[in-house]
Amino acid sequence: QITLKESGPTLLKPTQTLTLTCTVSGFSLDTSGMSVGWIRQPPGKALQWLALIYWNDYKLYNPSLKTRLTITKDTSRNQVVLTMTDMGPVDTATFYCARRRAGSSSPYFYYYMDVWGGGTTVTVSS
Amino acid sequence: SSELTQDPAVSVALGQTVRITCQGDSLRTYFASWYQQKPGQAPVLVVFGENDRPSGIPDRFSGSSSGDTASLTITGAQAEDEGDYYCNSRDTSGNHLDFFGTGTKVTVL
């Protein structure tokens, strides 16, 4: 069974750094083609894609948040870690990690997140 | 391009058919994936690729694509299909980033 589970603090003060861990099971982070992403959702708002890390350690970031985000993985621990600096009240959200897959059906390629964690809610308040 | 536009809300009578659309330039290059989200729950993948469903997703969910628009159709909507639906694609700017649509709230009457 493939599972992902987010963990981290539930409450932060403004300017603090958020560190979230996604612990995966049922698949390996170093399997060719594998990637894991982070997504957040402010209360009552839409999903926002944050970052992605590939099996070969290639990393992608949302351009609007790139200066604040760092994504890493520890294959031996089956964990993907997201850090987000300088947190503010507008960053209050539920954060999800998800496994991302890819496929093709000529002439199109496609990408999808097939398994999601249950999410962890982070509140930023003084 | 990194924008995907969805209608904010649609409603459908129980047992009827509803189509949810997602519009964006990237959909001329990539198939969209679709996610259902119920209140307080994580999103769930319902359709991906040309028209594939993960195991356990009912066949009343189907996807299609034409030009810059992707569609998710629920044929014979059930009460449990009520929720928010998001499309997802990859941008075509060369940054290889993913992004989500604005979301559609589906109400089953």
mmCIF file of C-alpha atoms in Angstrom:
data_model
loop_
_atom_site.group_PDB
_atom_site.id
_atom_site.type_symbol
_atom_site.label_atom_id
_atom_site.label_comp_id
_atom_site.label_asym_id
_atom_site.label_seq_id
_atom_site.Cartn_x
_atom_site.Cartn_y
_atom_site.Cartn_z
ATOM 1 C CA GLN A 1 0.000 0.000 0.000
ATOM 2 C CA ILE A 2 1.308 3.393 -0.992
ATOM 3 C CA THR A 3 0.986 6.094 1.623
ATOM 4 C CA LEU A 4 2.318 9.567 2.275
ATOM 5 C CA LYS A 5 2.060 11.350 5.601
ATOM 6 C CA GLU A 6 2.884 14.957 6.409
ATOM 7 C CA SER A 7 4.240 16.065 9.750
ATOM 8 C CA GLY A 8 5.425 19.316 11.226
ATOM 9 C CA PRO A 9 4.418 22.198 13.471
ATOM 10 C CA THR A 10 0.825 23.339 13.612
ATOM 11 C CA LEU A 11 1.533 26.862 14.840
ATOM 12 C CA LEU A 12 4.245 29.301 13.853
ATOM 13 C CA LYS A 13 4.950 32.924 14.647
ATOM 14 C CA PRO A 14 5.524 35.452 11.866
ATOM 15 C CA THR A 15 9.027 35.395 10.370
ATOM 16 C CA GLN A 16 9.690 31.853 11.537
ATOM 17 C CA THR A 17 10.746 29.062 9.188
ATOM 18 C CA LEU A 18 8.404 26.167 8.483
ATOM 19 C CA THR A 19 9.851 22.685 8.129
ATOM 20 C CA LEU A 20 7.509 19.933 6.967
ATOM 21 C CA THR A 21 8.307 16.280 6.484
ATOM 22 C CA CYS A 22 6.560 13.892 4.119
ATOM 23 C CA THR A 23 7.168 10.259 5.039
ATOM 24 C CA VAL A 24 6.364 7.845 2.242
ATOM 25 C CA SER A 25 5.850 4.118 2.190
ATOM 26 C CA GLY A 26 5.138 1.544 -0.476
ATOM 27 C CA PHE A 27 7.511 3.028 -3.026
ATOM 28 C CA SER A 28 11.085 4.221 -3.234
ATOM 29 C CA LEU A 29 12.110 7.836 -3.704
ATOM 30 C CA ASP A 30 15.030 6.761 -5.894
ATOM 31 C CA THR A 31 12.995 4.778 -8.401
ATOM 32 C CA SER A 32 13.592 6.186 -11.878
ATOM 33 C CA GLY A 33 10.857 8.619 -12.840
ATOM 34 C CA MET A 34 9.547 9.029 -9.320
ATOM 35 C CA SER A 35 8.806 12.443 -7.906
ATOM 36 C CA VAL A 36 7.077 13.902 -4.871
ATOM 37 C CA GLY A 37 5.515 17.315 -4.660
ATOM 38 C CA TRP A 38 4.158 19.725 -2.073
ATOM 39 C CA ILE A 39 0.880 21.601 -2.448
ATOM 40 C CA ARG A 40 -0.820 24.000 -0.080
ATOM 41 C CA GLN A 41 -4.364 25.251 0.331
ATOM 42 C CA PRO A 42 -5.243 28.362 2.318
ATOM 43 C CA PRO A 43 -8.607 28.155 4.096
ATOM 44 C CA GLY A 44 -11.431 28.377 1.572
ATOM 45 C CA LYS A 45 -9.068 28.817 -1.342
ATOM 46 C CA ALA A 46 -7.698 26.790 -4.237
ATOM 47 C CA LEU A 47 -4.800 24.389 -4.317
ATOM 48 C CA GLN A 48 -1.403 25.936 -4.937
ATOM 49 C CA TRP A 49 1.515 23.889 -6.233
ATOM 50 C CA LEU A 50 4.705 24.638 -4.308
ATOM 51 C CA ALA A 51 7.604 22.370 -5.187
ATOM 52 C CA LEU A 52 8.649 19.038 -6.642
ATOM 53 C CA ILE A 53 11.665 16.783 -6.243
ATOM 54 C CA TYR A 54 12.624 13.999 -8.628
ATOM 55 C CA TRP A 55 14.314 10.690 -7.974
ATOM 56 C CA ASN A 56 17.569 12.131 -9.350
ATOM 57 C CA ASP A 57 17.367 15.127 -6.988
ATOM 58 C CA TYR A 58 16.196 17.570 -9.687
ATOM 59 C CA LYS A 59 14.055 20.211 -8.036
ATOM 60 C CA LEU A 60 11.351 22.606 -9.188
ATOM 61 C CA TYR A 61 9.768 25.507 -7.339
ATOM 62 C CA ASN A 62 6.769 27.776 -7.742
ATOM 63 C CA PRO A 63 8.357 30.952 -9.134
ATOM 64 C CA SER A 64 6.319 33.195 -6.855
ATOM 65 C CA LEU A 65 7.731 31.448 -3.763
ATOM 66 C CA LYS A 66 11.062 30.213 -5.042
ATOM 67 C CA THR A 67 13.209 32.433 -2.823
ATOM 68 C CA ARG A 68 11.502 31.067 0.280
ATOM 69 C CA LEU A 69 11.282 27.361 -0.534
ATOM 70 C CA THR A 70 13.717 24.478 -0.280
ATOM 71 C CA ILE A 71 12.832 20.866 -1.024
ATOM 72 C CA THR A 72 15.113 17.955 -0.169
ATOM 73 C CA LYS A 73 14.838 14.212 0.200
ATOM 74 C CA ASP A 74 16.376 11.544 2.368
ATOM 75 C CA THR A 75 15.978 8.300 0.518
ATOM 76 C CA SER A 76 17.236 6.183 3.417
ATOM 77 C CA ARG A 77 14.469 7.579 5.623
ATOM 78 C CA ASN A 78 11.847 7.656 2.851
ATOM 79 C CA GLN A 79 11.284 11.329 3.556
ATOM 80 C CA VAL A 80 10.830 14.512 1.560
ATOM 81 C CA VAL A 81 11.324 17.748 3.462
ATOM 82 C CA LEU A 82 10.008 21.200 2.570
ATOM 83 C CA THR A 83 11.223 24.331 4.250
ATOM 84 C CA MET A 84 9.576 27.701 3.830
ATOM 85 C CA THR A 85 11.206 30.770 5.293
ATOM 86 C CA ASP A 86 9.780 34.019 6.585
ATOM 87 C CA MET A 87 6.303 32.702 7.262
ATOM 88 C CA GLY A 88 3.464 35.172 7.615
ATOM 89 C CA PRO A 89 -0.262 35.017 8.386
ATOM 90 C CA VAL A 90 -1.046 34.746 4.649
ATOM 91 C CA ASP A 91 0.867 31.462 4.616
ATOM 92 C CA THR A 92 -1.684 29.848 6.928
ATOM 93 C CA ALA A 93 -2.788 26.772 5.009
ATOM 94 C CA THR A 94 -3.135 23.036 4.856
ATOM 95 C CA PHE A 95 -0.034 21.527 3.295
ATOM 96 C CA TYR A 96 -0.148 18.294 1.321
ATOM 97 C CA CYS A 97 2.511 16.091 -0.179
ATOM 98 C CA ALA A 98 1.698 13.832 -3.104
ATOM 99 C CA ARG A 99 3.381 11.313 -5.346
ATOM 100 C CA ARG A 100 3.622 12.538 -8.910
ATOM 101 C CA ARG A 101 3.629 10.309 -11.938
ATOM 102 C CA ALA A 102 4.019 10.851 -15.655
ATOM 103 C CA GLY A 103 2.790 9.222 -18.817
ATOM 104 C CA SER A 104 2.333 9.768 -22.507
ATOM 105 C CA SER A 105 -0.343 9.179 -25.096
ATOM 106 C CA SER A 106 0.994 10.375 -28.394
ATOM 107 C CA PRO A 107 1.318 13.257 -29.026
ATOM 108 C CA TYR A 108 0.513 14.339 -25.494
ATOM 109 C CA PHE A 109 2.351 13.962 -22.241
ATOM 110 C CA TYR A 110 0.591 14.079 -18.931
ATOM 111 C CA TYR A 111 1.373 14.351 -15.248
ATOM 112 C CA TYR A 112 -0.732 13.509 -12.255
ATOM 113 C CA MET A 113 -0.586 13.151 -8.498
ATOM 114 C CA ASP A 114 -1.944 9.730 -7.792
ATOM 115 C CA VAL A 115 -1.555 9.430 -4.027
ATOM 116 C CA TRP A 116 -1.859 12.254 -1.523
ATOM 117 C CA GLY A 117 -1.129 12.564 2.133
ATOM 118 C CA GLY A 118 -3.907 13.577 4.469
ATOM 119 C CA GLY A 119 -2.493 17.060 4.897
ATOM 120 C CA THR A 120 -1.226 19.050 7.835
ATOM 121 C CA THR A 121 -2.601 22.416 8.848
ATOM 122 C CA VAL A 122 -0.198 25.202 9.656
ATOM 123 C CA THR A 123 -1.353 28.429 11.298
ATOM 124 C CA VAL A 124 0.849 31.501 11.379
ATOM 125 C CA SER A 125 -0.088 33.932 14.114
ATOM 126 C CA SER A 126 1.602 36.120 16.660
ATOM 127 C CA SER B 1 1.365 29.610 -19.796
ATOM 128 C CA SER B 2 0.506 28.831 -16.185
ATOM 129 C CA GLU B 3 -3.170 29.643 -15.862
ATOM 130 C CA LEU B 4 -6.073 27.222 -15.795
ATOM 131 C CA THR B 5 -9.532 28.722 -15.598
ATOM 132 C CA GLN B 6 -12.548 26.873 -14.236
ATOM 133 C CA ASP B 7 -16.121 27.945 -13.614
ATOM 134 C CA PRO B 8 -16.484 28.710 -9.895
ATOM 135 C CA ALA B 9 -19.592 26.607 -9.400
ATOM 136 C CA VAL B 10 -21.987 24.281 -11.181
ATOM 137 C CA SER B 11 -25.024 22.374 -10.042
ATOM 138 C CA VAL B 12 -26.556 19.150 -11.302
ATOM 139 C CA ALA B 13 -29.711 17.251 -10.501
ATOM 140 C CA LEU B 14 -29.270 13.835 -8.974
ATOM 141 C CA GLY B 15 -28.711 11.288 -11.729
ATOM 142 C CA GLN B 16 -28.088 13.862 -14.430
ATOM 143 C CA THR B 17 -24.896 14.712 -16.291
ATOM 144 C CA VAL B 18 -22.563 17.598 -15.552
ATOM 145 C CA ARG B 19 -19.489 18.789 -17.406
ATOM 146 C CA ILE B 20 -16.720 20.723 -15.672
ATOM 147 C CA THR B 21 -14.336 22.601 -17.905
ATOM 148 C CA CYS B 22 -10.766 23.786 -17.508
ATOM 149 C CA GLN B 23 -9.282 26.231 -19.973
ATOM 150 C CA GLY B 24 -5.633 27.113 -20.525
ATOM 151 C CA ASP B 25 -2.963 27.250 -23.197
ATOM 152 C CA SER B 26 -0.982 24.418 -21.612
ATOM 153 C CA LEU B 27 -3.851 22.045 -22.391
ATOM 154 C CA ARG B 28 -2.897 22.194 -26.046
ATOM 155 C CA THR B 29 0.271 20.313 -25.038
ATOM 156 C CA TYR B 30 -0.602 18.323 -21.927
ATOM 157 C CA PHE B 31 -3.596 16.324 -20.823
ATOM 158 C CA ALA B 32 -5.097 17.604 -17.599
ATOM 159 C CA SER B 33 -5.507 15.577 -14.459
ATOM 160 C CA TRP B 34 -8.590 16.028 -12.282
ATOM 161 C CA TYR B 35 -8.996 15.918 -8.528
ATOM 162 C CA GLN B 36 -12.052 15.725 -6.305
ATOM 163 C CA GLN B 37 -11.904 17.302 -2.873
ATOM 164 C CA LYS B 38 -14.565 16.981 -0.229
ATOM 165 C CA PRO B 39 -14.693 19.304 2.792
ATOM 166 C CA GLY B 40 -11.924 18.625 5.270
ATOM 167 C CA GLN B 41 -10.346 15.947 3.106
ATOM 168 C CA ALA B 42 -7.311 15.684 0.861
ATOM 169 C CA PRO B 43 -7.791 15.809 -2.908
ATOM 170 C CA VAL B 44 -8.339 12.520 -4.702
ATOM 171 C CA LEU B 45 -7.280 11.835 -8.280
ATOM 172 C CA VAL B 46 -10.323 10.946 -10.414
ATOM 173 C CA VAL B 47 -9.137 11.242 -14.022
ATOM 174 C CA PHE B 48 -5.727 11.477 -15.679
ATOM 175 C CA GLY B 49 -4.159 11.097 -19.085
ATOM 176 C CA GLU B 50 -6.373 10.854 -22.133
ATOM 177 C CA ASN B 51 -9.222 9.365 -20.090
ATOM 178 C CA ASP B 52 -7.916 7.068 -17.380
ATOM 179 C CA ARG B 53 -9.287 6.491 -13.920
ATOM 180 C CA PRO B 54 -7.433 5.199 -10.897
ATOM 181 C CA SER B 55 -8.636 1.967 -9.403
ATOM 182 C CA GLY B 56 -11.761 2.543 -7.361
ATOM 183 C CA ILE B 57 -13.008 5.610 -9.234
ATOM 184 C CA PRO B 58 -16.459 4.956 -10.722
ATOM 185 C CA ASP B 59 -16.785 4.908 -14.492
ATOM 186 C CA ARG B 60 -19.308 7.727 -14.349
ATOM 187 C CA PHE B 61 -16.232 10.000 -14.257
ATOM 188 C CA SER B 62 -14.676 10.626 -17.657
ATOM 189 C CA GLY B 63 -12.277 13.097 -19.189
ATOM 190 C CA SER B 64 -11.843 14.659 -22.588
ATOM 191 C CA SER B 65 -9.837 17.390 -24.224
ATOM 192 C CA SER B 66 -10.187 19.684 -27.221
ATOM 193 C CA GLY B 67 -7.853 22.512 -28.065
ATOM 194 C CA ASP B 68 -7.187 24.574 -24.965
ATOM 195 C CA THR B 69 -10.026 23.073 -22.955
ATOM 196 C CA ALA B 70 -10.177 19.935 -20.839
ATOM 197 C CA SER B 71 -13.440 18.579 -19.494
ATOM 198 C CA LEU B 72 -14.458 16.295 -16.685
ATOM 199 C CA THR B 73 -17.889 14.752 -17.139
ATOM 200 C CA ILE B 74 -19.901 13.074 -14.426
ATOM 201 C CA THR B 75 -22.590 10.950 -16.038
ATOM 202 C CA GLY B 76 -25.371 10.122 -13.601
ATOM 203 C CA ALA B 77 -24.188 12.321 -10.745
ATOM 204 C CA GLN B 78 -24.586 10.936 -7.245
ATOM 205 C CA ALA B 79 -24.897 12.767 -3.965
ATOM 206 C CA GLU B 80 -21.390 11.670 -3.001
ATOM 207 C CA ASP B 81 -19.965 13.463 -6.047
ATOM 208 C CA GLU B 82 -20.587 16.817 -4.422
ATOM 209 C CA GLY B 83 -17.376 18.664 -3.719
ATOM 210 C CA ASP B 84 -14.661 20.804 -5.254
ATOM 211 C CA TYR B 85 -12.948 19.742 -8.439
ATOM 212 C CA TYR B 86 -9.540 20.933 -9.600
ATOM 213 C CA CYS B 87 -7.718 20.444 -12.868
ATOM 214 C CA ASN B 88 -3.943 20.296 -13.022
ATOM 215 C CA SER B 89 -1.406 20.618 -15.791
ATOM 216 C CA ARG B 90 2.182 21.501 -16.525
ATOM 217 C CA ASP B 91 3.192 24.889 -17.800
ATOM 218 C CA THR B 92 4.562 25.369 -21.282
ATOM 219 C CA SER B 93 6.967 28.175 -20.535
ATOM 220 C CA GLY B 94 9.905 25.805 -20.299
ATOM 221 C CA ASN B 95 9.975 25.861 -16.497
ATOM 222 C CA HIS B 96 8.335 22.413 -16.269
ATOM 223 C CA LEU B 97 6.185 23.514 -13.369
ATOM 224 C CA ASP B 98 2.847 22.107 -12.341
ATOM 225 C CA PHE B 99 -0.121 24.250 -11.499
ATOM 226 C CA PHE B 100 -3.769 23.881 -10.561
ATOM 227 C CA GLY B 101 -6.948 25.358 -11.879
ATOM 228 C CA THR B 102 -9.112 27.753 -9.927
ATOM 229 C CA GLY B 103 -11.508 25.018 -8.840
ATOM 230 C CA THR B 104 -15.183 24.267 -9.425
ATOM 231 C CA LYS B 105 -17.677 23.604 -6.674
ATOM 232 C CA VAL B 106 -20.150 20.949 -7.742
ATOM 233 C CA THR B 107 -23.523 20.823 -6.017
ATOM 234 C CA VAL B 108 -25.784 17.831 -6.526
ATOM 235 C CA LEU B 109 -29.417 18.854 -6.146
#
